[in-house]
Tab-separated table of C-alpha atoms in Angstrom:
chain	number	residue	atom	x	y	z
A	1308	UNK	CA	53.228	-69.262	-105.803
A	1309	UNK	CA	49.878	-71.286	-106.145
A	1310	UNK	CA	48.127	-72.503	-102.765
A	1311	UNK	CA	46.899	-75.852	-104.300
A	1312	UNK	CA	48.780	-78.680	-102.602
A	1313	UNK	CA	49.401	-81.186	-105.261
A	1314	UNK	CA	50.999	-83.753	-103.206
A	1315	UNK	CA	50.630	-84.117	-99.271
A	1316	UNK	CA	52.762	-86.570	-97.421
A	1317	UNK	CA	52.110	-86.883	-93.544
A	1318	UNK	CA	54.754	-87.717	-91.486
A	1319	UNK	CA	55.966	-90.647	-93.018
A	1320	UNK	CA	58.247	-93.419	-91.650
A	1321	UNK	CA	59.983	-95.916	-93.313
A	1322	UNK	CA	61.397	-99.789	-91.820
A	1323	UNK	CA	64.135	-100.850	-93.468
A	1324	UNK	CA	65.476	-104.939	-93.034
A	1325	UNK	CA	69.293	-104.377	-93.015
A	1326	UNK	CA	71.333	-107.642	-91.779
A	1327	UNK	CA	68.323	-109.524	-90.180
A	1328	UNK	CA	67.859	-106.476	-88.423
A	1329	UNK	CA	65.338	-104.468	-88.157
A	1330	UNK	CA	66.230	-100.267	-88.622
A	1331	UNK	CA	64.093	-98.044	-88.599
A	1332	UNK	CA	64.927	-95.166	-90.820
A	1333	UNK	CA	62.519	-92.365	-91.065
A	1334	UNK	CA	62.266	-89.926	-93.728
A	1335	UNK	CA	60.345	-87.620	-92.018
A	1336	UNK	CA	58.172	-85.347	-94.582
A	1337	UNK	CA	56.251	-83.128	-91.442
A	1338	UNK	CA	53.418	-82.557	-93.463
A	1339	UNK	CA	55.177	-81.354	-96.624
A	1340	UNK	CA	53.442	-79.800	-99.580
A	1341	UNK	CA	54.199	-79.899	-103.067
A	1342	UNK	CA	52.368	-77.589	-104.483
A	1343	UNK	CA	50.540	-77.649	-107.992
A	1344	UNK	CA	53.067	-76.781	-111.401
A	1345	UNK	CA	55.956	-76.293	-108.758
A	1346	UNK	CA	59.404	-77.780	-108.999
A	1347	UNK	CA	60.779	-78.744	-105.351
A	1348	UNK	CA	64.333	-79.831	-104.925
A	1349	UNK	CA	65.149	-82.252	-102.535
A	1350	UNK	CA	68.756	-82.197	-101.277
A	1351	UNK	CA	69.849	-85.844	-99.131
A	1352	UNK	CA	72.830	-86.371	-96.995
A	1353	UNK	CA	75.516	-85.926	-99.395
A	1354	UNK	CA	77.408	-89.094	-97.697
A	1355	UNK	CA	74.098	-91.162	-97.639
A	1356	UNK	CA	74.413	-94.372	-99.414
A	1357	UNK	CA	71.958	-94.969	-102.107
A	1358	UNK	CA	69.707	-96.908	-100.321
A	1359	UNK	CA	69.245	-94.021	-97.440
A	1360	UNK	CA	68.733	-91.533	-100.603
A	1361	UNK	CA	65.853	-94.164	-101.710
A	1362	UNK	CA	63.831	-94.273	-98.577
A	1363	UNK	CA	62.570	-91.285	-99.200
A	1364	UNK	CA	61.728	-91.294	-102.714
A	1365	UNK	CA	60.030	-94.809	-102.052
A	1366	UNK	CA	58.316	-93.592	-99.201
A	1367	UNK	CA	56.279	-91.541	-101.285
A	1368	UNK	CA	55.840	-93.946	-104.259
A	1369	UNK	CA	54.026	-95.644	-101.857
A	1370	UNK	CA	56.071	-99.003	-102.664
A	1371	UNK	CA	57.197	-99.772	-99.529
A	1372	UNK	CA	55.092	-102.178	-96.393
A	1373	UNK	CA	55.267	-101.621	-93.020
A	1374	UNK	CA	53.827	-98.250	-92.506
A	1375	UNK	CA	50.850	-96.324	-91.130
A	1376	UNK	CA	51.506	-93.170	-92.736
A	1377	UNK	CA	49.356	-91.390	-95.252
A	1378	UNK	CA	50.082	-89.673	-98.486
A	1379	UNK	CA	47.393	-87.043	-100.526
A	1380	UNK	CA	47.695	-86.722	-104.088
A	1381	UNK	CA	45.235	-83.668	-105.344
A	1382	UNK	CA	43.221	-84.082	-102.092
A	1383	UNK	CA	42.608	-88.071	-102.296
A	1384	UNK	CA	43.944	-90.122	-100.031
A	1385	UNK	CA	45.765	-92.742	-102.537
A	1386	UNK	CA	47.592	-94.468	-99.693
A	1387	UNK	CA	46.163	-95.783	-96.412
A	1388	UNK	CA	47.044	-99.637	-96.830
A	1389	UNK	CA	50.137	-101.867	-96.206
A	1390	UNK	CA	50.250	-103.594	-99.302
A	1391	UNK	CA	50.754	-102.620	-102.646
A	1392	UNK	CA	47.831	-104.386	-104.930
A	1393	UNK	CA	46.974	-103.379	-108.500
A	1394	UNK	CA	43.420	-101.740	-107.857
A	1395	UNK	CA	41.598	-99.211	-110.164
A	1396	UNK	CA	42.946	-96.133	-107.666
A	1397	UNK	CA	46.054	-97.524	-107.864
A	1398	UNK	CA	46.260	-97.407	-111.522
A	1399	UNK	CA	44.661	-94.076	-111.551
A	1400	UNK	CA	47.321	-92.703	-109.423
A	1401	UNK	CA	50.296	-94.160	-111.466
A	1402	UNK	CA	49.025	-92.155	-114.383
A	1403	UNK	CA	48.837	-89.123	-112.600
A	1404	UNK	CA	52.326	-89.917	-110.958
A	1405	UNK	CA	55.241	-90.850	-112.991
A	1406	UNK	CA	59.133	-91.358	-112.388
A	1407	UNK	CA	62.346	-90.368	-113.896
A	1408	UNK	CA	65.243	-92.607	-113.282
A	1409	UNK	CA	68.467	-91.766	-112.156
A	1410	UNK	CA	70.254	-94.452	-115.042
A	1411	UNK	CA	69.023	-93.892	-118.269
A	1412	UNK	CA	71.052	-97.604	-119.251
A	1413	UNK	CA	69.852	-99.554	-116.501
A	1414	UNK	CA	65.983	-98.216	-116.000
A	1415	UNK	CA	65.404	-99.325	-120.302
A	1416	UNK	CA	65.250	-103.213	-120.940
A	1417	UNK	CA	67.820	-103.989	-123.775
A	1418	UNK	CA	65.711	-106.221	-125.274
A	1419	UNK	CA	62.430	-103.707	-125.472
A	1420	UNK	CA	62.346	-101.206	-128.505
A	1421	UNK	CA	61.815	-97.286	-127.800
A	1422	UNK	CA	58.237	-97.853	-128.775
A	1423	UNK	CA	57.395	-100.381	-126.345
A	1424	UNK	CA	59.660	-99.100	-123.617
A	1425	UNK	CA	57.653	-95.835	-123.671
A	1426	UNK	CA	54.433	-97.353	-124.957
A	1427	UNK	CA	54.476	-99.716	-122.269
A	1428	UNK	CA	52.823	-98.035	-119.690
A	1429	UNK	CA	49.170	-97.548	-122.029
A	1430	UNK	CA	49.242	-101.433	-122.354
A	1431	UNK	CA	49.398	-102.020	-118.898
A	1432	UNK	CA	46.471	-99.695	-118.869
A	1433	UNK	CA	44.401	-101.064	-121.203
A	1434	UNK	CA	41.958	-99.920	-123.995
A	1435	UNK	CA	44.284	-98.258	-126.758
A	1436	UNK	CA	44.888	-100.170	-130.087
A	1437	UNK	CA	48.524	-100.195	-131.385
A	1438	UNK	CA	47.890	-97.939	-133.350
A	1439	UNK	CA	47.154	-95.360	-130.919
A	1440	UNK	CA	50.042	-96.235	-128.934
A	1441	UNK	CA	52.370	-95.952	-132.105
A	1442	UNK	CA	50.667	-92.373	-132.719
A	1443	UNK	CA	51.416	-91.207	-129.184
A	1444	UNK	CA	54.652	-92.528	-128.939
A	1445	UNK	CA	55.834	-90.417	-131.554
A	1446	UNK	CA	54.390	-87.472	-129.864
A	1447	UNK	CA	55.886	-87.641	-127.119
A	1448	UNK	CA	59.633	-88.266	-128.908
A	1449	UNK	CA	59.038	-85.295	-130.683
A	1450	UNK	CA	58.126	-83.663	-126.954
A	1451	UNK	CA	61.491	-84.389	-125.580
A	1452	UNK	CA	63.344	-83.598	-128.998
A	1453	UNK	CA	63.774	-87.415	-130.900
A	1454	UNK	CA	62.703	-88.183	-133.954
A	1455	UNK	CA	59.750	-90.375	-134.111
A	1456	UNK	CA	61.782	-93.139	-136.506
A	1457	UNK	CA	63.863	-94.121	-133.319
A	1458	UNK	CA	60.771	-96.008	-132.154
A	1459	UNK	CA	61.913	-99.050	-134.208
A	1460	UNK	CA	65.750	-98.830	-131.983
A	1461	UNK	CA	66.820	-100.729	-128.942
A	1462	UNK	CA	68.430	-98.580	-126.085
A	1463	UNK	CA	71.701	-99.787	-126.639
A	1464	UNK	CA	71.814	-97.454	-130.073
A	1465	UNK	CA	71.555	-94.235	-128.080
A	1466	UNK	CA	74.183	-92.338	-126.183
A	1467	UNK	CA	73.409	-91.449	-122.475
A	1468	UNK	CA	71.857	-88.238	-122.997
A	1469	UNK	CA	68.961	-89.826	-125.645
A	1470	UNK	CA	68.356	-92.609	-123.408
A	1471	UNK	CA	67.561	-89.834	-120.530
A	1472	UNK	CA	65.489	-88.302	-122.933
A	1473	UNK	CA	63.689	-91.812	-123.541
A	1474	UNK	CA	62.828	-92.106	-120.055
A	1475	UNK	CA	61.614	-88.709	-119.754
A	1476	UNK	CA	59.112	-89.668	-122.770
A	1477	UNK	CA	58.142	-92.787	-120.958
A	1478	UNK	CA	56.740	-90.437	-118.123
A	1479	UNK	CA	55.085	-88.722	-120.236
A	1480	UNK	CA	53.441	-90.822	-122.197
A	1481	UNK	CA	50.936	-91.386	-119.383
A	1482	UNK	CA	49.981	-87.308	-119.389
A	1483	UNK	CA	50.884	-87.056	-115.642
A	1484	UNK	CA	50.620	-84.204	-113.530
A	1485	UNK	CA	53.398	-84.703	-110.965
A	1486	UNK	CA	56.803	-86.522	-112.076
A	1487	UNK	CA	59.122	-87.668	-109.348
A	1488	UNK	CA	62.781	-86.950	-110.943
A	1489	UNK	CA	65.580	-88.756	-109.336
A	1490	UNK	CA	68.688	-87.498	-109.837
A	1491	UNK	CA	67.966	-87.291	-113.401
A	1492	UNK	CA	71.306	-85.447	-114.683
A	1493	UNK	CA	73.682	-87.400	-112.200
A	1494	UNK	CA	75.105	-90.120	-114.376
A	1495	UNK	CA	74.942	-87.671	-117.689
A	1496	UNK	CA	78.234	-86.134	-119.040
A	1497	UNK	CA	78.681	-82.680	-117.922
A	1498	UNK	CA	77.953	-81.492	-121.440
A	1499	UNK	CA	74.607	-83.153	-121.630
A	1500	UNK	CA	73.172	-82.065	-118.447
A	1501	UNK	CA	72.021	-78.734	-119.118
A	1502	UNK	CA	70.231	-79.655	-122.750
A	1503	UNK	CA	68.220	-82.021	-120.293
A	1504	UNK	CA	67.623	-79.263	-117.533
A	1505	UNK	CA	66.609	-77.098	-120.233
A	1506	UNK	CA	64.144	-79.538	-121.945
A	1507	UNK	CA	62.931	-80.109	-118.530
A	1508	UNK	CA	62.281	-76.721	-117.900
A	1509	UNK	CA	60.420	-75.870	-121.008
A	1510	UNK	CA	58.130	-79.172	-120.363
A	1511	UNK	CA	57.685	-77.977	-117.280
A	1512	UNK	CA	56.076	-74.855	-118.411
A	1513	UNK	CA	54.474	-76.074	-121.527
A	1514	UNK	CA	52.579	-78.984	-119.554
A	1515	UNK	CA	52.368	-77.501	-116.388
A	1516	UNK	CA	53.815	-80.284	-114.372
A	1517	UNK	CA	54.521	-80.711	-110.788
A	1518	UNK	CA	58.528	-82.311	-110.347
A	1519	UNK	CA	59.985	-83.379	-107.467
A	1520	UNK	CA	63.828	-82.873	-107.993
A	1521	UNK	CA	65.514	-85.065	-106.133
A	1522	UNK	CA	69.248	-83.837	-106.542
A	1523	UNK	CA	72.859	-83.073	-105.286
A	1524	UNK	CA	74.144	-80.209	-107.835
A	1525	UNK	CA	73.011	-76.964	-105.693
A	1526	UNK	CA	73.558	-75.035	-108.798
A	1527	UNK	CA	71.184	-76.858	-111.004
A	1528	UNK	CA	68.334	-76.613	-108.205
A	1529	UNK	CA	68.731	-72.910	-107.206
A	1530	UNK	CA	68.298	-72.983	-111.154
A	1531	UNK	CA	65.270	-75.254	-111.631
A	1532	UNK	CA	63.431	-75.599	-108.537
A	1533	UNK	CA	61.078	-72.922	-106.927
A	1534	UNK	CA	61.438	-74.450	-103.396
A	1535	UNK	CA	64.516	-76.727	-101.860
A	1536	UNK	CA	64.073	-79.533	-99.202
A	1537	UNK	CA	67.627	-79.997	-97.427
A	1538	UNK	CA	67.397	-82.923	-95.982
A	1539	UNK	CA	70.115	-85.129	-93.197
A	1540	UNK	CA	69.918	-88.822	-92.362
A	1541	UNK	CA	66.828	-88.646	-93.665
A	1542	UNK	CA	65.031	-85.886	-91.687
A	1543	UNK	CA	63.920	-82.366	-93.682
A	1544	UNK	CA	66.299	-79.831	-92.164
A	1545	UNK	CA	65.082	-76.717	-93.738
A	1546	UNK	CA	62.492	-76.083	-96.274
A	1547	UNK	CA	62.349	-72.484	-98.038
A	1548	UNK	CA	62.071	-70.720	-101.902
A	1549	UNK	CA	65.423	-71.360	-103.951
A	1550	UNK	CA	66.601	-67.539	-103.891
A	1551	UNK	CA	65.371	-67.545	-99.817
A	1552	UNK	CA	67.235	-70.188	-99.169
A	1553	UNK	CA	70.608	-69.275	-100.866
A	1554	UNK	CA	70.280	-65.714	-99.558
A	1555	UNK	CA	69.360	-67.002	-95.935
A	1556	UNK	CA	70.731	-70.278	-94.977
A	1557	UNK	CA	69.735	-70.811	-90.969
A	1558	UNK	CA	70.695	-74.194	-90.496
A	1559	UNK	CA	73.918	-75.242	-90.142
A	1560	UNK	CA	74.183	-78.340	-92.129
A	1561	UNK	CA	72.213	-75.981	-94.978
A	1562	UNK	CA	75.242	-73.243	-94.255
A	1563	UNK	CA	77.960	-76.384	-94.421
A	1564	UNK	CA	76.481	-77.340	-98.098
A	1565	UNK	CA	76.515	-73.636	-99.461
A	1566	UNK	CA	79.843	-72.880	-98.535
A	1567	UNK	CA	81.043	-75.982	-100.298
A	1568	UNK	CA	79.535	-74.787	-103.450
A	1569	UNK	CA	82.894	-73.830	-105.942
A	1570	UNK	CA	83.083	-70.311	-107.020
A	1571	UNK	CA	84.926	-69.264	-110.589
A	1572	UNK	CA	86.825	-66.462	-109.030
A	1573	UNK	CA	89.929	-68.075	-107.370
A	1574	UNK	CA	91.004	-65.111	-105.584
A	1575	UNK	CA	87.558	-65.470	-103.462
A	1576	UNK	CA	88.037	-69.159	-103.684
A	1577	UNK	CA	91.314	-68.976	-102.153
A	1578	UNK	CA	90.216	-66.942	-99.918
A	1579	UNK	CA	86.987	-68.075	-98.497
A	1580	UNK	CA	86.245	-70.324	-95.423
A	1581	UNK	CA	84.604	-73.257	-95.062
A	1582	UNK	CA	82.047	-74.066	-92.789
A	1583	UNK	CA	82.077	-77.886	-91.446
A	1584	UNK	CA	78.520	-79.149	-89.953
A	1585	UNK	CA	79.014	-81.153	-86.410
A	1586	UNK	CA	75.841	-82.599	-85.788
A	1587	UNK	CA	77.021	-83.089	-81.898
A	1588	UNK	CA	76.233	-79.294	-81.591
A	1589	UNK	CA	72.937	-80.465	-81.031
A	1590	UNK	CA	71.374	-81.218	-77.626
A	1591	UNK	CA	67.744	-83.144	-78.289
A	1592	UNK	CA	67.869	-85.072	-75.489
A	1593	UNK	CA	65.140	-83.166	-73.210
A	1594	UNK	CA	63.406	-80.832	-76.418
A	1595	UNK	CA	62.692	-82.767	-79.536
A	1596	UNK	CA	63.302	-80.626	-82.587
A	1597	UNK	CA	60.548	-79.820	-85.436
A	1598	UNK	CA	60.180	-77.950	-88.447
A	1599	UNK	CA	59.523	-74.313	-87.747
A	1600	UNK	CA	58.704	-71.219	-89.915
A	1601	UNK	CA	61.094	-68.662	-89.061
A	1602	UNK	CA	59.693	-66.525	-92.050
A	1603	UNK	CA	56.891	-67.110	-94.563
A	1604	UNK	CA	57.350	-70.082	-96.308
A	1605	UNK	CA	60.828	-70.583	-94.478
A	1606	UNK	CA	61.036	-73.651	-91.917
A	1607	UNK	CA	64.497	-74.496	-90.051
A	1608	UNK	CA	64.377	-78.031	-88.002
A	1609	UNK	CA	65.060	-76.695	-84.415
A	1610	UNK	CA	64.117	-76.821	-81.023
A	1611	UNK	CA	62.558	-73.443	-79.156
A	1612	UNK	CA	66.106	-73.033	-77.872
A	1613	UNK	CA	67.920	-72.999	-80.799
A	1614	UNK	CA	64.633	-71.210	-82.794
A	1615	UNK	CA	65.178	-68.064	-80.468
A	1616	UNK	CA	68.635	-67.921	-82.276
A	1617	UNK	CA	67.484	-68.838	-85.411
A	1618	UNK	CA	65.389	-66.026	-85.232
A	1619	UNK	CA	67.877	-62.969	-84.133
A	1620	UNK	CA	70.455	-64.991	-87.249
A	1621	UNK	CA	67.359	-63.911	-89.566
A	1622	UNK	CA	67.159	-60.485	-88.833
A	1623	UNK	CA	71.157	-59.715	-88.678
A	1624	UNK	CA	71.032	-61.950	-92.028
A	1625	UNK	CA	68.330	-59.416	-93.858
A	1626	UNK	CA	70.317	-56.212	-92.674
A	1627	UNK	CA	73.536	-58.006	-93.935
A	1628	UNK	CA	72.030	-58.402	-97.562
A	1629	UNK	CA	70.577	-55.036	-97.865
A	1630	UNK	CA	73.617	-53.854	-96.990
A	1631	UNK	CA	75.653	-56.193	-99.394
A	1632	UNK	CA	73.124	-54.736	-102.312
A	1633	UNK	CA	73.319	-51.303	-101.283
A	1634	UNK	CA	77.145	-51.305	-101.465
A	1635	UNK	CA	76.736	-52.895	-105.383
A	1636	UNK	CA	74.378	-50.349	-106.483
A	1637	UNK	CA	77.247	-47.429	-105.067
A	1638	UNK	CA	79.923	-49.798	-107.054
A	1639	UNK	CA	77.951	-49.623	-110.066
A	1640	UNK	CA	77.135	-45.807	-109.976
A	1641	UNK	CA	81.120	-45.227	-109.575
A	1642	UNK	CA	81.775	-47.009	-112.587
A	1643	UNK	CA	79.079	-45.994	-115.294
A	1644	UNK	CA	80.634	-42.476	-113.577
């Protein structure tokens, strides 16, 4: 996995006004990297309401006032301020950064054609003739598999799975190198969400772009994603590699979502238990919690307490797997036998 850090946020914190009062809900990112042409996943609090699930992705848009924090885009600091102004780094940043919207009806104006719904963002920039923006626009169409005559259309002529593909031009039109994808799939019919994993995936390798998944489906990440954020009320739980993480759950709220995941055999599924996540199992009162490695590249939120358990969990939780692969290998000699 490359070393580069593409994106560095640092501790951030986030106010939110709810009912004249004020909240404070943090979406605490302890120094989390994103590293260059890697796809991280980040899971939220299944029963979060939008809003909580927002927080964190506008935390790191930088779109949000009232906050101290910093955030590191290819080494730059883009983000030390408390207001949001329309500067020269700002602009620099938004077309290295771009977004993918969770509703591909509500995130295109109606009353904007394809061509200046994705062209939009070069004549906010400035210095391209129509022209050129025509020309790229139907690049990037063909990029995310539409023909370049639906730059004439209105939204309202697509089904939901174009429109997706729409916004997903719209990001690139800009040539970013790190897209922030939120819950892209989510509102798509079940049908239609793997054509636009798939076309993700192959821009992903063909442009070499940086995505930050943010997602529910634990199939679909443990599919896309190289590393998986789990994250609860807002705090980062556990952090490890997709395959790691699957094979070697350590916190409980990660175990909790795992064993909620459906499997096709219904004799296992019958069979199976769940596990249910109390939170009250946790005793921060005297030692505050923090992200720890427990392997490389593996971090669990604990205490020292609970990380001493964490710890002897790991081990038993390697011996179990070898064990679980050495007993398919002896299957599958029986049976070509």
């Amino acid at each position: 996995m490359p070393n580069k850090a593409q994106l560095q946020a640092d501790a951030l914190k986030v106010k939110a006004d709810v009912q004249q009062e004020i909240v404070q809900k943090q979406a605490e990112i302890a120094k989390i990297k994103v590293e260059l042409k890697e796809t991280i996943a980040n899971l939220p609090k299944l029963e979060l309401s939008q809003d909580d699930q927002q927080s964190n992705k506008a935390a790191i848009e930088a779109i949000m006032n009232e906050r101290d924090e910093k955030i590191r885009f290819e080494k730059d600091q883009i983000r030390d301020i408390k207001t949001v102004n329309r500067s020269k780094e700002s602009l620099v940043a938004s077309r290295k950064m771009q977004m993918i919207f969770q509703d591909p009806i509500s995130s295109l104006n109606p009353r904007m054609t394809v061509k200046e719904i994705i062209g939009e963002g070069l004549v906010i920039l400035g210095g391209y003739t129509d022209d050129e923006i025509s020309e790229r626009v139907a690049h990037v169409l063909e990029l995310v598999g539409l023909s370049p005559d639906y730059a004439t259309r209105y939204p309202h002529e697509f089904s939901g799975g174009q429109r997706q593909r729409i916004g997903i031009a719209r990001a690139l039109i800009m040539n970013p190198n790190f897209i922030i994808a939120d819950e892209p799939i989510s509102a798509l019919d079940v049908s239609i969400r793997a054509q636009v994993i798939n076309l993700l995936t192959e821009l992903r390798e063909e442009l070499g772009l940086t995505i930050l998944f943010i997602a529910h489906d634990l199939s679909v990440v443990r599919f896309f994603c190289d590393r998986i954020a789990v994250m609860y009320y807002g705090k980062i739980v556990e952090l490890a590699p997709s395959e790691e993480l699957f094979a070697n759950p350590m916190h409980p709220y990660t175990r909790s979502l795992l064993s909620a995941i459906p499997q096709p055999d219904p004799d296992y599924e019958k069979g199976r238990k769940r596990i249910n996540y109390d939170p009250s199992q946790h005793d921060y009162r005297i030692e505050k919690p923090s992200l720890r490695e427990v392997a490389p590249g593996h971090l669990v939120y604990a205490n020292d307490k609970e990380f001493e358990v964490i710890k002897q969990d790991y081990v038993k939780s390697l011996a179990q797997n070898k064990t679980n692969v050495s007993t398919k290998d002896n299957v599958a000699k029986q049976t070509e036998v």
